XYZ file of C-alpha atoms in Angstrom:
723
model
C 67.889 142.717 139.695
C 68.506 140.365 142.567
C 68.846 141.473 146.137
C 70.620 139.921 149.069
C 69.894 139.988 152.755
C 71.807 138.843 155.807
C 70.024 137.038 158.612
C 71.600 135.483 161.662
C 71.007 131.917 162.740
C 70.268 131.852 166.485
C 72.376 128.706 166.743
C 75.423 130.517 165.453
C 77.571 132.991 167.332
C 77.269 136.757 166.995
C 77.591 138.022 163.417
C 78.088 134.538 161.971
C 75.569 135.478 159.298
C 75.227 133.744 155.975
C 74.437 135.352 152.649
C 70.876 134.691 151.553
C 69.202 135.721 148.332
C 65.598 136.851 148.543
C 63.093 137.429 145.786
C 63.544 140.833 144.189
C 61.482 143.905 144.789
C 60.118 145.178 141.504
C 59.916 148.869 140.691
C 56.582 150.538 140.174
C 54.465 148.802 137.530
C 54.274 150.625 134.214
C 51.741 153.402 133.912
C 50.845 155.314 130.796
C 52.142 158.893 130.889
C 49.640 161.618 130.153
C 50.034 162.716 126.538
C 50.577 166.480 126.398
C 53.158 169.118 125.602
C 54.716 169.579 129.053
C 58.236 168.677 127.940
C 58.114 170.907 124.890
C 56.192 173.838 126.356
C 57.805 173.925 129.826
C 61.351 172.494 129.555
C 62.411 174.425 132.691
C 59.452 173.321 134.837
C 61.633 171.829 137.610
C 63.556 173.869 140.152
C 67.064 172.616 140.895
C 67.112 170.358 143.949
C 70.533 171.478 145.248
C 69.694 175.177 145.006
C 66.307 174.480 146.579
C 68.113 172.872 149.522
C 70.260 175.990 149.966
C 67.103 178.060 150.145
C 65.786 175.715 152.815
C 68.891 176.452 154.889
C 68.349 180.127 154.189
C 64.963 179.778 155.900
C 66.756 178.258 158.903
C 69.039 181.302 158.920
C 66.004 183.585 158.789
C 64.806 181.981 162.023
C 68.106 183.030 163.610
C 67.522 186.541 162.293
C 63.971 186.747 163.677
C 63.975 189.080 166.729
C 60.591 187.714 167.820
C 62.080 184.309 168.636
C 63.707 183.613 172.027
C 67.361 184.628 171.942
C 68.978 181.298 172.803
C 66.791 179.588 170.220
C 68.124 182.026 167.623
C 71.653 181.039 168.651
C 70.697 177.376 168.247
C 69.382 178.016 164.739
C 72.800 179.465 163.847
C 74.378 176.207 165.030
C 71.816 174.172 163.056
C 72.533 176.252 159.944
C 76.223 175.340 160.275
C 75.545 171.610 160.735
C 73.122 171.576 157.816
C 75.614 173.247 155.493
C 78.392 170.913 156.613
C 76.345 167.851 155.661
C 75.321 169.459 152.369
C 78.964 169.901 151.378
C 79.989 166.475 152.678
C 77.334 164.695 150.628
C 75.736 166.762 147.878
C 78.651 168.972 146.823
C 81.020 166.014 147.142
C 78.724 164.000 144.877
C 78.650 166.750 142.249
C 82.440 166.984 142.289
C 82.780 163.213 142.010
C 80.535 163.079 138.951
C 82.376 165.930 137.269
C 85.794 164.353 137.888
C 84.566 160.931 136.747
C 83.260 162.400 133.509
C 79.719 161.148 134.119
C 78.130 164.568 134.560
C 74.661 164.726 133.062
C 72.182 167.572 132.867
C 69.885 167.798 135.898
C 66.103 167.855 135.592
C 66.370 171.615 136.126
C 68.325 171.855 132.863
C 71.580 172.756 134.608
C 74.864 170.891 134.189
C 76.727 169.907 137.392
C 79.361 172.589 136.823
C 76.635 175.214 136.556
C 74.949 173.930 139.719
C 78.283 173.897 141.542
C 79.021 177.477 140.504
C 75.653 178.651 141.800
C 76.107 176.671 145.019
C 79.395 178.425 145.705
C 77.920 181.814 144.891
C 74.830 181.392 147.068
C 76.468 179.511 149.945
C 79.225 182.135 150.238
C 76.582 184.835 150.629
C 74.740 182.748 153.240
C 77.904 182.046 155.249
C 78.780 185.761 155.280
C 75.208 186.535 156.291
C 75.431 184.022 159.147
C 78.664 185.599 160.383
C 77.059 189.026 160.225
C 73.999 187.888 162.184
C 76.267 186.375 164.818
C 78.438 189.480 165.193
C 75.857 192.217 164.810
C 72.735 190.675 166.341
C 73.326 187.620 168.500
C 76.488 188.674 170.368
C 75.140 192.142 171.341
C 71.730 190.695 172.273
C 73.359 188.025 174.438
C 75.480 190.691 176.129
C 72.327 192.667 176.921
C 71.059 189.551 178.710
C 74.278 189.081 180.686
C 75.735 186.351 178.432
C 79.032 187.512 176.957
C 80.967 185.780 174.170
C 84.328 187.504 174.240
C 87.721 187.147 172.597
C 91.058 186.903 174.388
C 91.779 190.625 174.259
C 88.531 191.321 176.127
C 89.538 189.262 179.181
C 90.648 190.891 182.420
C 93.745 189.666 184.241
C 91.861 187.325 186.554
C 90.075 185.702 183.613
C 93.386 185.303 181.794
C 94.804 183.571 184.870
C 91.795 181.220 184.906
C 92.376 180.401 181.230
C 96.076 179.858 181.838
C 95.280 177.324 184.573
C 92.696 175.554 182.384
C 95.195 175.378 179.546
C 97.995 174.063 181.746
C 95.932 171.463 183.614
C 93.521 170.209 180.949
C 94.185 171.398 177.416
C 97.970 171.320 177.093
C 98.328 167.589 177.908
C 95.955 166.771 175.046
C 97.507 168.935 172.313
C 99.835 167.539 169.671
C 101.657 170.064 167.487
C 102.509 168.699 164.044
C 105.388 170.379 162.237
C 105.831 170.495 158.473
C 109.329 170.098 157.101
C 111.242 167.569 154.967
C 111.095 165.064 157.833
C 107.444 165.778 158.716
C 104.955 165.658 155.842
C 101.860 167.828 155.886
C 99.519 166.226 158.451
C 96.144 164.733 157.670
C 93.396 167.250 158.514
C 90.254 165.475 159.677
C 86.919 166.649 158.339
C 85.106 169.403 160.277
C 87.882 169.684 162.861
C 88.936 173.178 163.900
C 92.652 173.763 163.452
C 95.313 176.375 164.095
C 97.811 177.116 161.326
C 100.881 178.318 163.208
C 103.921 180.121 161.824
C 106.936 179.859 164.103
C 110.468 181.093 163.536
C 113.881 180.217 164.887
C 114.979 183.418 166.657
C 118.619 182.712 165.774
C 118.224 182.104 162.064
C 114.884 183.800 161.413
C 113.781 180.804 159.357
C 110.020 180.249 159.449
C 108.302 176.924 159.915
C 104.681 175.835 159.604
C 102.862 173.713 162.182
C 99.306 172.593 162.698
C 97.561 172.306 166.067
C 94.161 170.624 166.211
C 91.610 172.163 168.583
C 90.439 169.186 170.691
C 86.796 168.322 170.160
C 86.504 166.677 173.576
C 86.285 170.101 175.270
C 83.481 172.645 175.095
C 84.041 175.048 172.240
C 83.366 178.066 174.462
C 85.201 178.011 177.807
C 83.094 179.308 180.729
C 84.820 182.023 182.746
C 82.081 182.527 185.323
C 79.285 185.092 185.351
C 78.108 183.707 182.007
C 81.193 184.933 180.153
C 82.752 182.630 177.555
C 85.869 182.665 175.383
C 86.546 180.425 172.358
C 88.838 177.504 173.118
C 91.034 178.300 170.104
C 91.760 181.761 171.535
C 93.079 180.194 174.732
C 95.254 177.740 172.792
C 96.570 180.455 170.474
C 97.599 182.628 173.416
C 99.629 179.819 175.003
C 101.372 178.380 171.957
C 104.779 179.233 173.382
C 104.364 176.266 175.714
C 103.973 174.061 172.632
C 106.924 175.609 170.798
C 109.473 176.518 173.494
C 112.478 178.403 172.176
C 110.629 179.419 169.021
C 108.982 182.707 168.121
C 105.266 182.445 167.302
C 104.707 184.883 164.441
C 101.181 184.133 163.260
C 98.187 181.997 164.169
C 95.160 181.421 161.943
C 92.168 179.117 162.372
C 90.960 176.971 159.500
C 88.521 174.128 158.909
C 88.228 171.495 156.184
C 85.074 169.767 154.952
C 85.622 166.378 153.303
C 83.634 164.011 151.122
C 81.978 161.745 153.693
C 79.373 160.046 151.541
C 79.496 156.268 151.553
C 80.141 154.225 148.430
C 79.515 150.593 149.295
C 79.608 148.357 146.220
C 76.856 146.209 147.656
C 76.283 143.844 144.756
C 79.880 142.693 144.986
C 80.149 142.592 148.775
C 80.362 139.141 150.280
C 79.353 140.571 153.609
C 77.496 143.851 153.803
C 78.461 144.421 157.429
C 82.189 144.011 156.761
C 82.010 146.098 153.594
C 80.309 148.925 155.448
C 82.822 148.881 158.308
C 85.644 149.153 155.771
C 83.887 152.036 154.025
C 83.390 153.872 157.328
C 87.145 153.758 157.818
C 87.657 155.140 154.305
C 85.182 157.958 154.939
C 87.658 159.602 157.311
C 90.066 160.115 154.430
C 87.703 161.506 151.794
C 89.002 164.328 149.583
C 88.425 167.938 150.718
C 85.467 169.816 149.263
C 85.648 173.099 151.222
C 88.245 175.094 153.173
C 87.069 177.720 155.657
C 89.636 180.258 156.854
C 89.582 183.441 158.863
C 89.524 186.461 156.586
C 92.713 187.805 158.193
C 94.829 184.791 157.160
C 98.282 185.467 155.673
C 98.313 184.838 151.943
C 101.378 182.560 152.008
C 99.766 180.436 154.764
C 96.604 180.178 152.685
C 98.641 179.231 149.617
C 100.291 176.440 151.605
C 96.923 175.096 152.795
C 95.423 175.227 149.307
C 98.440 173.463 147.838
C 98.761 170.753 150.465
C 95.024 170.042 150.610
C 94.840 169.982 146.808
C 91.815 172.253 146.805
C 90.928 175.034 144.363
C 90.743 178.717 145.278
C 87.029 178.654 144.420
C 86.525 176.206 147.302
C 88.037 178.560 149.891
C 85.662 180.563 152.077
C 87.017 183.570 153.993
C 84.957 184.368 157.088
C 85.202 186.575 160.164
C 86.102 184.556 163.231
C 85.197 182.532 165.070
C 84.751 179.701 162.585
C 82.446 176.717 163.157
C 79.413 177.998 165.037
C 78.187 174.498 165.927
C 79.526 175.278 169.397
C 76.584 177.630 169.905
C 74.567 174.561 170.901
C 76.422 174.752 174.241
C 75.389 178.384 174.658
C 71.805 177.560 173.715
C 71.797 174.853 176.397
C 72.479 177.368 179.184
C 70.044 177.316 182.077
C 68.228 180.471 181.008
C 64.640 179.396 180.461
C 63.646 183.052 180.096
C 65.553 183.091 176.778
C 64.129 179.846 175.401
C 60.861 178.482 174.119
C 58.364 177.946 176.879
C 58.899 174.481 178.348
C 56.674 171.847 176.809
C 56.021 168.373 178.175
C 54.399 165.919 175.737
C 51.170 164.452 177.053
C 49.899 160.906 176.960
C 47.384 160.425 174.172
C 43.859 160.577 175.620
C 43.086 157.007 174.478
C 46.214 155.741 176.247
C 45.896 157.824 179.400
C 44.780 156.189 182.657
C 41.403 157.475 183.833
C 41.580 156.730 187.551
C 44.467 154.394 188.284
C 48.001 155.750 188.487
C 49.374 152.659 186.759
C 50.061 152.751 183.007
C 47.265 151.878 180.618
C 47.322 148.447 179.007
C 48.184 149.473 175.439
C 46.780 146.226 174.033
C 43.358 146.773 175.602
C 43.305 150.404 174.524
C 44.226 149.668 170.903
C 41.762 146.766 170.804
C 38.997 149.247 171.587
C 40.034 151.878 169.056
C 42.756 152.726 166.567
C 45.089 155.411 167.917
C 46.573 158.133 165.703
C 49.603 159.621 167.456
C 51.033 163.047 166.704
C 54.501 163.534 168.152
C 55.925 165.411 169.937
C 52.531 166.655 171.109
C 51.603 163.086 172.033
C 54.226 161.447 174.210
C 56.385 158.835 172.483
C 57.407 157.203 175.763
C 53.826 156.551 176.887
C 52.696 155.310 173.480
C 55.149 153.686 171.059
C 57.845 152.967 173.631
C 55.296 151.605 176.108
C 53.801 149.455 173.338
C 57.187 147.787 172.687
C 58.006 147.468 176.387
C 54.629 145.920 177.239
C 54.972 143.577 174.279
C 58.349 142.453 175.616
C 56.947 141.818 179.094
C 53.533 140.388 178.178
C 53.542 136.566 178.430
C 50.775 136.407 175.796
C 52.937 138.102 173.146
C 54.562 135.410 171.022
C 56.582 137.502 168.606
C 57.790 141.052 167.979
C 58.902 142.335 164.582
C 60.389 145.768 164.072
C 62.398 147.934 161.698
C 65.130 150.172 163.107
C 66.608 152.955 160.969
C 67.884 155.340 163.633
C 67.577 155.135 167.399
C 69.187 156.761 170.435
C 72.420 155.603 172.033
C 70.708 154.427 175.223
C 67.565 153.237 173.524
C 64.855 151.693 175.715
C 63.486 150.221 172.481
C 66.671 148.167 172.066
C 66.553 147.141 175.709
C 62.947 145.978 175.350
C 63.757 143.899 172.278
C 66.679 142.318 174.118
C 64.411 141.522 177.087
C 61.847 139.964 174.757
C 64.409 137.726 173.083
C 65.869 136.647 176.406
C 62.338 135.823 177.576
C 62.033 133.382 174.700
C 59.876 135.410 172.346
C 60.532 135.357 168.606
C 62.099 138.749 167.827
C 62.877 139.902 164.300
C 64.686 143.230 163.853
C 65.449 144.813 160.497
C 68.448 147.034 161.295
C 69.368 149.425 158.496
C 73.099 149.713 158.946
C 73.402 152.064 155.974
C 71.504 154.935 157.670
C 73.762 157.866 156.798
C 76.005 159.050 159.657
C 74.389 156.513 162.021
C 76.082 153.482 160.481
C 78.519 152.839 163.329
C 75.823 153.069 166.003
C 73.542 150.737 164.069
C 76.302 148.161 163.630
C 76.838 148.248 167.398
C 73.134 147.750 168.138
C 72.864 144.991 165.553
C 75.555 143.075 167.420
C 73.887 143.621 170.776
C 70.564 142.357 169.421
C 72.140 139.269 167.865
C 73.967 138.429 171.067
C 70.618 138.484 172.886
C 69.145 135.988 170.432
C 67.171 138.310 168.155
C 66.869 137.438 164.482
C 68.638 140.352 162.823
C 68.458 141.273 159.151
C 70.786 144.031 157.960
C 68.474 145.437 155.334
C 68.535 144.473 151.672
C 71.508 144.881 149.404
C 70.722 147.636 146.940
C 67.904 149.047 149.094
C 67.725 150.910 152.371
C 64.965 149.788 154.706
C 63.532 153.149 155.695
C 59.959 152.157 156.631
C 58.867 152.522 160.268
C 57.082 149.342 161.332
C 56.526 147.452 164.569
C 54.283 144.476 165.204
C 53.395 142.420 168.251
C 51.765 139.037 167.651
C 49.601 138.210 170.674
C 47.667 135.102 171.670
C 44.218 136.017 172.965
C 41.042 134.174 173.938
C 39.595 134.462 170.439
C 42.837 133.617 168.649
C 45.991 135.314 167.400
C 45.805 139.101 167.048
C 48.335 141.425 165.423
C 49.011 144.840 166.974
C 50.743 147.099 164.486
C 52.463 150.474 164.590
C 53.274 152.320 161.362
C 54.940 155.707 161.656
C 56.495 158.564 159.750
C 59.456 158.883 162.139
C 62.218 156.806 163.657
C 61.965 154.707 166.812
C 64.130 157.202 168.654
C 62.869 158.490 172.026
C 65.195 161.511 171.890
C 64.324 162.832 168.439
C 60.644 162.040 169.091
C 60.693 165.015 171.476
C 61.931 167.312 168.703
C 60.594 165.826 165.453
C 56.986 166.236 164.355
C 55.658 162.845 163.231
C 52.482 160.801 162.968
C 52.031 157.166 163.908
C 49.164 154.689 163.761
C 48.549 152.024 166.401
C 45.976 149.554 165.095
C 44.592 146.035 165.207
C 43.102 146.392 161.715
C 43.338 142.902 160.229
C 44.050 144.009 156.659
C 46.874 146.293 157.791
C 48.287 143.582 160.049
C 48.191 141.072 157.202
C 49.978 143.512 154.870
C 52.699 144.302 157.414
C 53.213 140.592 158.181
C 53.742 139.899 154.463
C 56.206 142.785 154.217
C 58.256 141.525 157.173
C 58.391 138.116 155.518
C 59.573 139.750 152.296
C 62.332 141.524 154.178
C 63.551 138.553 156.166
C 63.115 135.455 154.048
C 62.057 133.776 150.840
C 58.496 135.100 150.875
C 57.325 137.224 147.991
C 54.100 139.194 148.164
C 53.891 142.379 146.112
C 50.164 142.906 146.562
C 48.964 144.915 149.553
C 45.447 145.963 150.470
C 46.099 148.907 152.806
C 49.741 149.733 152.117
C 51.747 151.318 149.339
C 55.258 149.850 149.428
C 58.327 151.227 147.647
C 59.953 150.373 145.404
C 56.933 148.266 144.428
C 54.059 150.657 144.252
C 54.335 154.023 146.022
C 54.926 156.112 142.895
C 52.277 154.293 140.856
C 49.853 154.319 143.777
C 50.162 158.077 144.290
C 49.896 158.717 140.563
C 46.711 156.659 140.512
C 45.196 158.730 143.289
C 46.240 162.026 141.694
C 44.576 160.932 138.462
C 41.464 159.909 140.400
C 41.201 163.496 141.694
C 41.384 164.771 138.111
C 38.593 162.360 137.117
C 36.474 163.437 140.089
C 36.917 167.107 139.240
C 35.900 166.538 135.633
C 32.858 164.618 136.849
C 31.817 167.545 139.031
C 32.721 165.802 142.281
C 34.759 167.386 145.099
C 38.481 167.158 144.291
C 41.578 168.410 146.093
C 45.128 167.204 146.766
C 47.129 168.069 149.883
C 50.615 166.718 150.527
C 52.972 167.276 153.450
C 56.528 166.056 152.909
C 60.141 166.760 153.714
C 61.068 166.984 150.027
C 59.305 166.872 146.662
C 61.705 166.116 143.818
C 60.459 163.133 141.793
C 59.803 164.381 138.260
C 57.118 161.805 137.414
C 55.030 162.739 140.443
C 55.584 166.469 139.916
C 54.447 166.146 136.300
C 51.285 164.398 137.523
C 50.660 167.333 139.866
C 51.145 169.671 136.919
C 48.609 167.657 134.885
C 46.166 167.870 137.795
C 46.723 171.608 138.060
C 46.104 172.072 134.347
C 42.828 170.242 134.948
C 42.125 172.893 137.660
C 42.381 170.574 140.664
C 43.344 172.613 143.778
C 46.726 171.420 145.106
C 48.410 172.420 148.359
C 51.946 171.299 149.182
C 53.623 171.718 152.573
C 57.364 171.098 152.158
C 60.010 171.460 154.853
C 63.107 171.147 152.682
C 63.635 170.660 148.954
C 60.899 171.413 146.442
C 61.422 171.175 142.677
C 57.864 172.294 141.871
C 57.360 175.689 140.209
C 53.982 176.877 141.538
C 51.808 179.523 139.967
C 53.160 179.266 136.414
C 50.431 180.248 133.897
C 49.223 177.251 131.941
C 51.224 174.845 134.106
C 50.689 175.149 137.851
C 48.219 177.939 138.504
C 46.294 175.948 141.150
C 49.395 174.797 143.061
C 50.353 176.505 146.336
C 53.579 175.567 148.108
C 54.276 176.513 151.719
C 57.037 175.748 154.204
C 56.867 175.802 157.996
C 59.943 175.655 160.213
C 60.167 176.117 163.955
C 61.104 174.640 167.318
C 60.123 171.160 166.117
C 61.429 169.614 162.922
C 58.465 169.046 160.594
C 59.073 165.428 159.591
C 55.742 163.715 158.904
C 54.554 162.714 155.435
C 50.843 162.976 154.674
C 49.092 162.354 151.357
C 45.475 163.566 151.540
C 42.887 163.307 148.762
C 39.345 164.716 148.648
C 38.181 161.506 146.930
C 34.844 162.795 145.679
C 33.711 163.932 149.115
C 34.919 160.924 151.130
C 38.473 162.022 151.996
C 41.240 159.463 152.326
C 44.737 159.939 153.703
C 48.005 158.039 153.795
C 50.860 158.525 156.247
C 54.285 156.930 156.152
C 58.006 157.123 155.627
C 58.280 158.033 151.935
C 59.199 161.426 150.576
C 58.649 162.261 146.913
C 62.283 161.646 145.963
C 63.987 159.149 143.664
C 65.887 157.535 146.523
C 62.691 156.946 148.515
C 60.647 155.632 145.632
C 63.311 153.564 143.836
C 66.095 152.680 146.279
C 64.385 152.291 149.642
C 61.804 150.078 151.247
C 59.134 152.602 152.221
C 55.581 152.231 153.470
C 52.517 154.440 153.261
C 49.465 153.216 155.145
C 45.900 154.233 154.381
C 44.272 155.528 157.546
C 41.471 153.032 158.195
C 38.868 155.266 159.855
C 37.230 158.559 158.739
C 37.894 160.175 162.128
C 41.633 159.533 161.723
C 41.540 161.113 158.254
C 39.738 164.078 159.797
C 42.467 164.438 162.433
C 45.285 164.814 159.911
C 42.977 166.933 157.765
C 42.535 169.325 160.674
C 46.299 169.775 161.005
C 46.536 170.456 157.262
C 43.643 172.937 157.487
C 45.585 174.955 160.028
C 48.883 174.631 158.132
C 47.408 175.966 154.892
C 45.340 178.688 156.551
C 46.350 182.169 155.342
C 46.618 183.295 158.961
C 49.301 180.661 159.715
C 52.918 181.860 159.571
C 54.818 180.213 156.721
C 57.033 180.816 153.737
C 55.504 180.815 150.244
C 57.380 179.462 147.222
C 57.460 181.579 144.078
C 57.766 180.293 140.532
C 61.367 181.534 140.430
C 62.378 179.347 143.385
C 62.443 182.147 145.960
C 60.737 181.782 149.338
C 58.931 184.702 150.981
C 57.591 184.877 154.519
C 53.859 185.490 154.343
C 51.954 188.425 155.777
C 48.529 188.357 157.372
C 45.807 189.036 154.787
C 43.829 191.257 157.205
C 46.496 192.622 159.527
C 45.731 190.159 162.312
C 48.750 188.470 163.964
C 49.858 185.293 162.217
C 49.410 181.980 164.030
C 52.465 179.815 164.678
C 51.338 176.288 163.786
C 53.509 174.559 166.373
C 52.540 176.973 169.145
C 48.906 176.406 168.208
C 49.299 172.610 168.485
C 51.147 172.931 171.807
C 48.355 175.121 173.176
C 45.709 172.717 171.879
C 47.446 169.843 173.641
C 47.555 171.781 176.895
C 43.856 172.594 176.640
C 43.059 168.922 176.065
C 45.141 167.959 179.102
C 43.231 170.385 181.282
């Protein structure tokens, strides 16, 4: 396989990039599979990844159901549940449908055919959506009312509130609305994905003939209109009550809300694209018109209106979900953002890492001096991103001794200080290389915009590699010092995004370790030019060597155990799906190696199966912060080693992405991540446990003592350290 990359010439204008072919990345080198009877004896040893994802979202819903959590946070989890499920249908369900229609459906590793998976998805997701609606109606709305926050419908408004809504409609909403009729002269309108819509039946009072029209609920307004005194009414209720202004002279007979989910996965034929940037922009335009994959309607909808929607949208009855109103609870984010700190998590301000904190002076610490003295292991959001990683990039941009900055960007915020610092560095004459992954799902448009801004400032921009997503999190500053050139390197598990760094749990390493710096320099050269170096001393790099490297270390634990040496495997990841790696964990378990897995989302491992996985424990922790870091920890005969990085145990990460895992260079850093894992796997820490049947169960304290919330524990520990 050959891969292409695009790099801009600083002498050319913006986006005048030429196609360049770079040496290929090879997949993991061959390794001999362990000879045993796994396939024959345990043909159903993998849980289905799609159904496992649904059970992850069920755990999110259980957070919304938990009366011990702050009320507005429970409302936010309902909104997150909705967004999660939307993306699942837009990407995963759409992909299943596409394979079935194309006739390329193959049996999944779980043994299920796509049609069987799809049937179970519909069955389980329908139950979850009904459960969400029930939680909203029966728990959240009454609890909010008890706290003086009322979510009401139109019929609950008093006359003064109705007058307020009438004025809002007349002055702000009405000028924006566009009713679209359906008749021989007006074809059925295009319904954009995830938009909330009103299906309106109007009739001519003279002839009695009915007509159908669609009114889109504008997304530029808040979903819940504030009426004062913390009372809110859905925007669609206000529009529905004033439809006569949209259809003067007609009789409004029925109004129903509905919502369509469309296939919004990207299909860029990269190998044939002459210009990846142009191909992606064209595909983003096509995404808006993807085929429908789900239709949500209010359960009270008239049957003939539903029949019309099903027919015009060309969707099957099995893909229709009837729900109590209101539909689309993403708007609860606005309610959760209310200024009611008494109903939220206790405020938490990330602290500057102790090695980067000023001792006496009020001025910021010189990151270069601090990292020269000692490697720094950052744990966000407990350690501040702005006073560590962001300050590192900003100081590199301003430091006259820094000659070059190299960085990967997968996702970043819209007003990113990281981007601004890179622009400043380029304008100051430094060599700046930025690997911008413009194929980062649902962030493609933003990344294209930032790529252009960086190029215009004179940065060398590479748009990733054709056929691979550049998902690794790397930054390097090359600095001239008295004793020669020194590389300062950051390798992380999370994106260079100051906003999500306050909500996502991630690790990052700041180091001057020469071997790590040499490895990262080679990798940047591989990504940007003709260089080819597949051998790394301190890194595992996908698709070169992550799978094989992890398999080698798993097998080393088996060898240590058989030799009577200490052996244990602990992994923290977002998802564990890759069959080859899971089989290696099964082999290790059959050899009686203790294995602990901490998985936020999808897990295809069946733990606790006699003769297969009796020593494997799988836990999941969800909470106020999104558990995002990846840690691979090995007992290593009594001298533990640990890797952190960007790679999950999934096919896409190991085969179709450029990923990096870095070996922590110092025992004290290994001990730091080991301490977090100790607490995470402690029986007194609140978590969900995975059963062999794929079900997740919230754990109970083994001795009746209150369970410890891992994130609360880490917040408290940070506060104690600050004091």
